[in-house]
Amino acid sequence: MTTLTPTALVTGGSRGIGRAVALTLAREGYQVFLTYVSKPQEAEAVAAEIAAAGGRAAAFQLNVGDAAAVASFFAEQIKDKVDLAVLVNNAGITRDGFLVRMKEADFDAVLGVNLRGAFVCLREAAKIMSRQRHGRIISISSVVGQMGNACQANYAAAKAGLLGLTKSAAKELAARNITVNAVAPGFIETDMTAVLPEEVKKSYADAIPLKRLGTAQNVADAVAFLASDRAEYITGQVLAVNGGMYC
Ligand code: NAP
């Protein structure tokens, strides 16, 4: 019988938190499959960095908002080809705006990637992990899903939805030795928050007990813990990585 390579799939692994997660899980010994939607050079650079350090990685273009493409990807690249040890649902977007002016298209786009995309990846991964009788699924939610945020009704709804998805999937998949958890970052220095004006970032930092925004590595370390054997009895949980801003 051939032994399949333990593999971690990281959606949106080309930049920011996903990039840090991909590099960290590669250091933990996983082959890493990372996906991107619009930035092939960044994604290939992450895969090359992993390879240069002696690891194994491949980058794939995959829009998680396209359920048919996700199903094809799992059928062609994952099923019977690798041991899908870890899925990290990280791909995410924002379309911020005042609630009263928010267009349905902006609501649907954010729910489509952050929540529906995570659901579709989780569903496809669960089919494969159920047959394997092991697996770790970790979804990147947000402090905004826990406490809400002005001008982010769509994003908050998606990230809160991820928590319900996580807790339900944890109950359903435990019998198959699959754990399902969420990480809820606070404000983290990435492209997503780089668009915020400096005074807004400073006001966020002032309101955080640890007095700074977090790093992508801070989040990646939490993901690596939940993926590790040390977290084998943890499922259905939300691990906040937020500098104490919401306890
Ligand atoms: P980022 O720097 O904007 O990177 C987003 C990543 O998602 C990129 O790799 C991007 O790919 C990918 N992506 C976007 N749309 C996609 C789609 N439709 N299908 C597949 N991949 C897609 O974001 P980040 O700050 O690292 O955030 C990563 C996750 O953490 C997100 O879920 C975000 O909501 C969450 N989060 C972030 C913060 C924060 O403060 N930064 C806080 C809490 C939670 P391309 O490079 O190809 O565009």
CSV table of C-alpha atoms and ligand atoms in Angstrom, one decimal:
chain,number,residue,atom,x,y,z
A,1,MET,CA,0.0,0.0,0.0
A,2,THR,CA,1.4,3.4,-0.9
A,3,THR,CA,1.7,6.0,1.8
A,4,LEU,CA,0.2,9.3,0.8
A,5,THR,CA,2.0,12.5,1.8
A,6,PRO,CA,0.5,14.4,4.7
A,7,THR,CA,-0.7,17.7,3.2
A,8,ALA,CA,-2.0,21.0,4.5
A,9,LEU,CA,-4.3,22.9,2.1
A,10,VAL,CA,-4.3,26.7,2.8
A,11,THR,CA,-6.8,28.8,0.9
A,12,GLY,CA,-5.6,32.3,0.1
A,13,GLY,CA,-2.0,31.3,0.9
A,14,SER,CA,-0.4,33.9,-1.4
A,15,ARG,CA,-0.3,36.8,1.1
A,16,GLY,CA,-0.8,38.0,4.6
A,17,ILE,CA,-2.0,35.5,7.2
A,18,GLY,CA,-2.4,32.6,4.7
A,19,ARG,CA,1.2,33.1,3.6
A,20,ALA,CA,2.4,32.9,7.2
A,21,VAL,CA,0.3,29.8,7.8
A,22,ALA,CA,1.6,28.1,4.7
A,23,LEU,CA,5.3,28.8,5.7
A,24,THR,CA,4.7,27.7,9.3
A,25,LEU,CA,2.9,24.4,8.4
A,26,ALA,CA,5.7,23.7,5.9
A,27,ARG,CA,8.2,24.1,8.7
A,28,GLU,CA,6.0,21.6,10.8
A,29,GLY,CA,6.7,19.1,8.0
A,30,TYR,CA,3.5,19.2,5.9
A,31,GLN,CA,3.5,19.3,2.2
A,32,VAL,CA,1.6,22.6,1.6
A,33,PHE,CA,-1.0,23.2,-1.2
A,34,LEU,CA,-1.7,26.9,-1.2
A,35,THR,CA,-4.4,28.6,-3.3
A,36,TYR,CA,-4.8,32.1,-4.7
A,37,VAL,CA,-7.2,33.9,-6.9
A,38,SER,CA,-5.5,36.9,-8.5
A,39,LYS,CA,-1.8,37.0,-7.6
A,40,PRO,CA,0.1,34.0,-9.1
A,41,GLN,CA,3.5,35.5,-8.6
A,42,GLU,CA,3.0,36.0,-4.9
A,43,ALA,CA,1.6,32.4,-4.6
A,44,GLU,CA,4.5,30.9,-6.6
A,45,ALA,CA,7.0,32.9,-4.4
A,46,VAL,CA,5.6,31.3,-1.3
A,47,ALA,CA,5.8,27.9,-2.8
A,48,ALA,CA,9.4,28.6,-3.9
A,49,GLU,CA,10.3,29.9,-0.4
A,50,ILE,CA,9.0,26.6,1.1
A,51,ALA,CA,11.0,24.6,-1.5
A,52,ALA,CA,14.1,26.6,-0.9
A,53,ALA,CA,13.9,25.7,2.8
A,54,GLY,CA,13.7,22.0,1.9
A,55,GLY,CA,9.9,21.6,2.1
A,56,ARG,CA,7.3,20.7,-0.5
A,57,ALA,CA,4.6,23.0,-1.8
A,58,ALA,CA,2.5,23.8,-4.8
A,59,ALA,CA,0.3,26.8,-5.7
A,60,PHE,CA,-3.0,26.5,-7.4
A,61,GLN,CA,-5.4,29.1,-8.7
A,62,LEU,CA,-8.8,28.5,-7.1
A,63,ASN,CA,-11.6,30.9,-6.5
A,64,VAL,CA,-13.3,29.5,-3.4
A,65,GLY,CA,-16.5,31.3,-4.4
A,66,ASP,CA,-16.8,28.9,-7.3
A,67,ALA,CA,-18.2,25.7,-5.8
A,68,ALA,CA,-17.8,23.7,-9.0
A,69,ALA,CA,-14.2,24.7,-9.3
A,70,VAL,CA,-13.6,23.8,-5.6
A,71,ALA,CA,-15.2,20.3,-6.2
A,72,SER,CA,-13.0,19.8,-9.3
A,73,PHE,CA,-9.9,20.8,-7.4
A,74,PHE,CA,-10.5,18.3,-4.6
A,75,ALA,CA,-11.3,15.6,-7.1
A,76,GLU,CA,-8.3,16.2,-9.3
A,77,GLN,CA,-5.5,17.3,-6.8
A,78,ILE,CA,-6.5,15.9,-3.4
A,79,LYS,CA,-8.6,12.7,-3.5
A,80,ASP,CA,-6.5,9.6,-3.5
A,81,LYS,CA,-3.4,11.7,-4.3
A,82,VAL,CA,-2.5,13.1,-0.8
A,83,ASP,CA,-3.3,12.5,2.8
A,84,LEU,CA,-5.3,15.7,3.5
A,85,ALA,CA,-4.2,16.2,7.1
A,86,VAL,CA,-5.1,19.9,7.5
A,87,LEU,CA,-7.5,22.3,5.8
A,88,VAL,CA,-7.1,26.0,6.6
A,89,ASN,CA,-10.0,28.1,5.4
A,90,ASN,CA,-8.2,31.4,5.2
A,91,ALA,CA,-9.4,33.1,1.9
A,92,GLY,CA,-11.2,36.3,2.7
A,93,ILE,CA,-12.2,39.6,1.3
A,94,THR,CA,-13.9,42.8,2.6
A,95,ARG,CA,-16.3,45.2,0.9
A,96,ASP,CA,-16.8,47.7,3.7
A,97,GLY,CA,-19.5,50.4,3.8
A,98,PHE,CA,-22.3,51.9,5.8
A,99,LEU,CA,-25.1,49.5,6.4
A,100,VAL,CA,-27.8,51.7,4.8
A,101,ARG,CA,-25.8,52.1,1.6
A,102,MET,CA,-24.5,48.6,1.4
A,103,LYS,CA,-25.3,47.0,-1.9
A,104,GLU,CA,-26.6,43.4,-2.0
A,105,ALA,CA,-23.8,42.6,-4.4
A,106,ASP,CA,-21.2,43.6,-1.7
A,107,PHE,CA,-23.1,41.6,0.9
A,108,ASP,CA,-23.2,38.5,-1.4
A,109,ALA,CA,-19.6,38.8,-2.5
A,110,VAL,CA,-18.3,38.9,1.1
A,111,LEU,CA,-20.6,36.0,2.2
A,112,GLY,CA,-19.7,34.1,-1.0
A,113,VAL,CA,-16.0,34.0,-0.3
A,114,ASN,CA,-15.7,34.2,3.5
A,115,LEU,CA,-18.6,31.9,4.4
A,116,ARG,CA,-19.9,30.0,1.4
A,117,GLY,CA,-16.3,29.4,0.2
A,118,ALA,CA,-15.3,28.1,3.5
A,119,PHE,CA,-18.4,25.8,3.7
A,120,VAL,CA,-17.7,24.4,0.2
A,121,CYS,CA,-14.0,23.7,1.0
A,122,LEU,CA,-15.0,22.2,4.4
A,123,ARG,CA,-17.6,20.0,2.8
A,124,GLU,CA,-15.2,18.6,0.2
A,125,ALA,CA,-12.4,18.2,2.8
A,126,ALA,CA,-14.8,16.4,5.2
A,127,LYS,CA,-15.6,13.8,2.5
A,128,ILE,CA,-12.0,12.9,2.1
A,129,MET,CA,-11.0,13.2,5.8
A,130,SER,CA,-14.0,11.0,6.8
A,131,ARG,CA,-12.6,8.2,4.6
A,132,GLN,CA,-9.1,8.8,6.1
A,133,ARG,CA,-10.5,8.8,9.6
A,134,HIS,CA,-8.4,11.8,10.6
A,135,GLY,CA,-8.1,15.5,9.8
A,136,ARG,CA,-7.9,19.0,11.1
A,137,ILE,CA,-10.1,21.8,9.8
A,138,ILE,CA,-9.3,25.4,10.9
A,139,SER,CA,-11.2,28.4,9.7
A,140,ILE,CA,-10.0,32.0,10.0
A,141,SER,CA,-12.9,34.0,11.5
A,142,SER,CA,-12.4,37.4,13.0
A,143,VAL,CA,-12.9,39.4,16.2
A,144,VAL,CA,-15.4,41.3,14.0
A,145,GLY,CA,-17.6,38.2,13.9
A,146,GLN,CA,-17.6,38.1,17.7
A,147,MET,CA,-18.2,41.8,18.6
A,148,GLY,CA,-19.4,43.4,15.3
A,149,ASN,CA,-17.9,46.5,13.7
A,150,ALA,CA,-19.4,49.6,12.1
A,151,CYS,CA,-19.3,49.5,8.3
A,152,GLN,CA,-18.6,45.8,8.2
A,153,ALA,CA,-22.1,44.2,8.5
A,154,ASN,CA,-21.4,41.9,5.6
A,155,TYR,CA,-18.0,40.8,6.9
A,156,ALA,CA,-19.2,40.4,10.5
A,157,ALA,CA,-22.1,38.3,9.4
A,158,ALA,CA,-19.8,36.1,7.4
A,159,LYS,CA,-17.3,35.7,10.2
A,160,ALA,CA,-20.0,35.0,12.8
A,161,GLY,CA,-21.5,32.5,10.4
A,162,LEU,CA,-18.1,30.7,10.3
A,163,LEU,CA,-18.3,30.1,14.0
A,164,GLY,CA,-21.7,28.4,13.7
A,165,LEU,CA,-20.3,26.4,10.8
A,166,THR,CA,-17.3,25.4,12.8
A,167,LYS,CA,-19.3,24.3,15.9
A,168,SER,CA,-21.8,22.3,13.8
A,169,ALA,CA,-19.1,20.6,11.7
A,170,ALA,CA,-17.2,19.8,14.9
A,171,LYS,CA,-20.2,17.9,16.3
A,172,GLU,CA,-20.8,16.1,13.0
A,173,LEU,CA,-17.3,15.1,12.2
A,174,ALA,CA,-15.9,14.1,15.7
A,175,ALA,CA,-17.0,10.5,15.1
A,176,ARG,CA,-14.6,10.4,12.2
A,177,ASN,CA,-11.7,11.7,14.3
A,178,ILE,CA,-11.8,15.1,12.6
A,179,THR,CA,-11.4,18.2,14.7
A,180,VAL,CA,-12.9,21.5,13.5
A,181,ASN,CA,-11.9,24.8,15.1
A,182,ALA,CA,-11.8,28.5,14.3
A,183,VAL,CA,-9.1,31.2,14.9
A,184,ALA,CA,-10.5,34.7,15.5
A,185,PRO,CA,-7.7,37.2,14.8
A,186,GLY,CA,-8.0,40.8,16.0
A,187,PHE,CA,-6.4,43.5,13.9
A,188,ILE,CA,-3.4,42.1,12.1
A,189,GLU,CA,-0.9,43.9,9.9
A,190,THR,CA,-1.6,42.6,6.3
A,191,ASP,CA,-2.7,44.0,3.0
A,192,MET,CA,-6.3,43.9,4.3
A,193,THR,CA,-5.6,46.4,7.1
A,194,ALA,CA,-2.9,48.4,5.1
A,195,VAL,CA,-5.7,50.3,3.4
A,196,LEU,CA,-6.8,51.8,6.8
A,197,PRO,CA,-5.7,55.3,7.4
A,198,GLU,CA,-2.8,55.6,9.9
A,199,GLU,CA,-5.0,57.4,12.5
A,200,VAL,CA,-7.5,54.6,12.4
A,201,LYS,CA,-4.8,52.0,12.9
A,202,LYS,CA,-3.5,54.0,15.8
A,203,SER,CA,-6.9,54.3,17.4
A,204,TYR,CA,-7.3,50.5,17.1
A,205,ALA,CA,-3.8,49.9,18.6
A,206,ASP,CA,-4.7,52.3,21.5
A,207,ALA,CA,-7.9,50.2,22.2
A,208,ILE,CA,-6.0,46.9,22.3
A,209,PRO,CA,-4.7,45.9,25.7
A,210,LEU,CA,-1.4,44.8,24.2
A,211,LYS,CA,-1.2,48.2,22.4
A,212,ARG,CA,-0.3,47.0,19.0
A,213,LEU,CA,-1.8,45.3,15.9
A,214,GLY,CA,-0.9,41.6,15.7
A,215,THR,CA,1.3,39.9,13.1
A,216,ALA,CA,0.4,37.3,10.6
A,217,GLN,CA,2.9,35.0,12.4
A,218,ASN,CA,0.9,35.4,15.6
A,219,VAL,CA,-2.1,33.9,13.8
A,220,ALA,CA,-0.1,31.2,12.1
A,221,ASP,CA,1.2,30.0,15.4
A,222,ALA,CA,-2.3,29.5,16.7
A,223,VAL,CA,-3.2,27.6,13.5
A,224,ALA,CA,-0.1,25.4,13.8
A,225,PHE,CA,-1.1,24.6,17.4
A,226,LEU,CA,-4.7,23.6,16.4
A,227,ALA,CA,-3.2,21.5,13.6
A,228,SER,CA,-0.8,19.8,16.0
A,229,ASP,CA,-1.0,16.6,18.1
A,230,ARG,CA,-1.1,18.9,21.2
A,231,ALA,CA,-4.6,20.0,20.2
A,232,GLU,CA,-6.0,16.5,19.6
A,233,TYR,CA,-8.7,16.9,22.2
A,234,ILE,CA,-9.8,20.4,21.1
A,235,THR,CA,-12.8,20.7,18.8
A,236,GLY,CA,-15.6,23.2,18.1
A,237,GLN,CA,-13.5,26.0,19.7
A,238,VAL,CA,-12.7,29.6,18.8
A,239,LEU,CA,-9.1,30.6,19.6
A,240,ALA,CA,-8.9,34.4,19.8
A,241,VAL,CA,-5.6,36.0,18.7
A,242,ASN,CA,-6.5,39.6,19.4
A,243,GLY,CA,-4.1,41.2,21.9
A,244,GLY,CA,-6.9,41.1,24.5
A,245,MET,CA,-9.3,43.5,22.6
A,246,TYR,CA,-12.3,41.1,23.1
A,247,CYS,CA,-12.3,38.6,25.9
B,1,NAP,P1,-5.1,39.5,2.5
B,1,NAP,O1,-3.7,39.9,2.8
B,1,NAP,O2,-6.0,40.4,1.8
B,1,NAP,O3,-5.0,38.1,1.7
B,1,NAP,C1,-6.2,37.5,1.3
B,1,NAP,C2,-5.9,36.2,0.7
B,1,NAP,O4,-7.2,35.6,0.3
B,1,NAP,C3,-5.1,36.3,-0.6
B,1,NAP,O5,-4.2,35.1,-0.6
B,1,NAP,C4,-6.1,36.2,-1.7
B,1,NAP,O6,-5.5,35.7,-2.9
B,1,NAP,C5,-7.1,35.2,-1.1
B,1,NAP,N1,-8.4,35.3,-1.7
B,1,NAP,C6,-9.2,36.4,-1.8
B,1,NAP,N2,-10.3,36.1,-2.5
B,1,NAP,C7,-10.3,34.8,-2.8
B,1,NAP,C8,-11.1,33.9,-3.4
B,1,NAP,N3,-12.3,34.2,-3.9
B,1,NAP,N4,-10.7,32.6,-3.5
B,1,NAP,C9,-9.5,32.2,-3.0
B,1,NAP,N5,-8.6,33.0,-2.4
B,1,NAP,C10,-9.0,34.3,-2.3
B,1,NAP,O7,-5.9,39.0,3.8
B,1,NAP,P2,-5.4,38.7,5.3
B,1,NAP,O8,-5.4,40.0,6.1
B,1,NAP,O9,-4.2,37.9,5.3
B,1,NAP,O10,-6.6,37.8,5.8
B,1,NAP,C11,-6.6,36.4,5.7
B,1,NAP,C12,-7.9,35.9,6.5
B,1,NAP,O11,-7.8,36.4,7.8
B,1,NAP,C13,-9.2,36.4,5.9
B,1,NAP,O12,-10.2,35.4,6.0
B,1,NAP,C14,-9.5,37.6,6.8
B,1,NAP,O13,-10.9,37.9,6.8
B,1,NAP,C15,-9.0,37.1,8.1
B,1,NAP,N6,-8.7,38.1,9.1
B,1,NAP,C16,-7.8,39.1,8.8
B,1,NAP,C17,-7.6,40.1,9.8
B,1,NAP,C18,-6.6,41.2,9.6
B,1,NAP,O14,-6.6,42.1,10.4
B,1,NAP,N7,-5.8,41.2,8.6
B,1,NAP,C19,-8.3,40.0,11.0
B,1,NAP,C20,-9.2,39.0,11.2
B,1,NAP,C21,-9.4,38.0,10.3
B,1,NAP,P3,-4.8,36.7,-4.0
B,1,NAP,O15,-3.4,37.0,-3.4
B,1,NAP,O16,-4.6,35.9,-5.2
B,1,NAP,O17,-5.6,37.9,-4.2
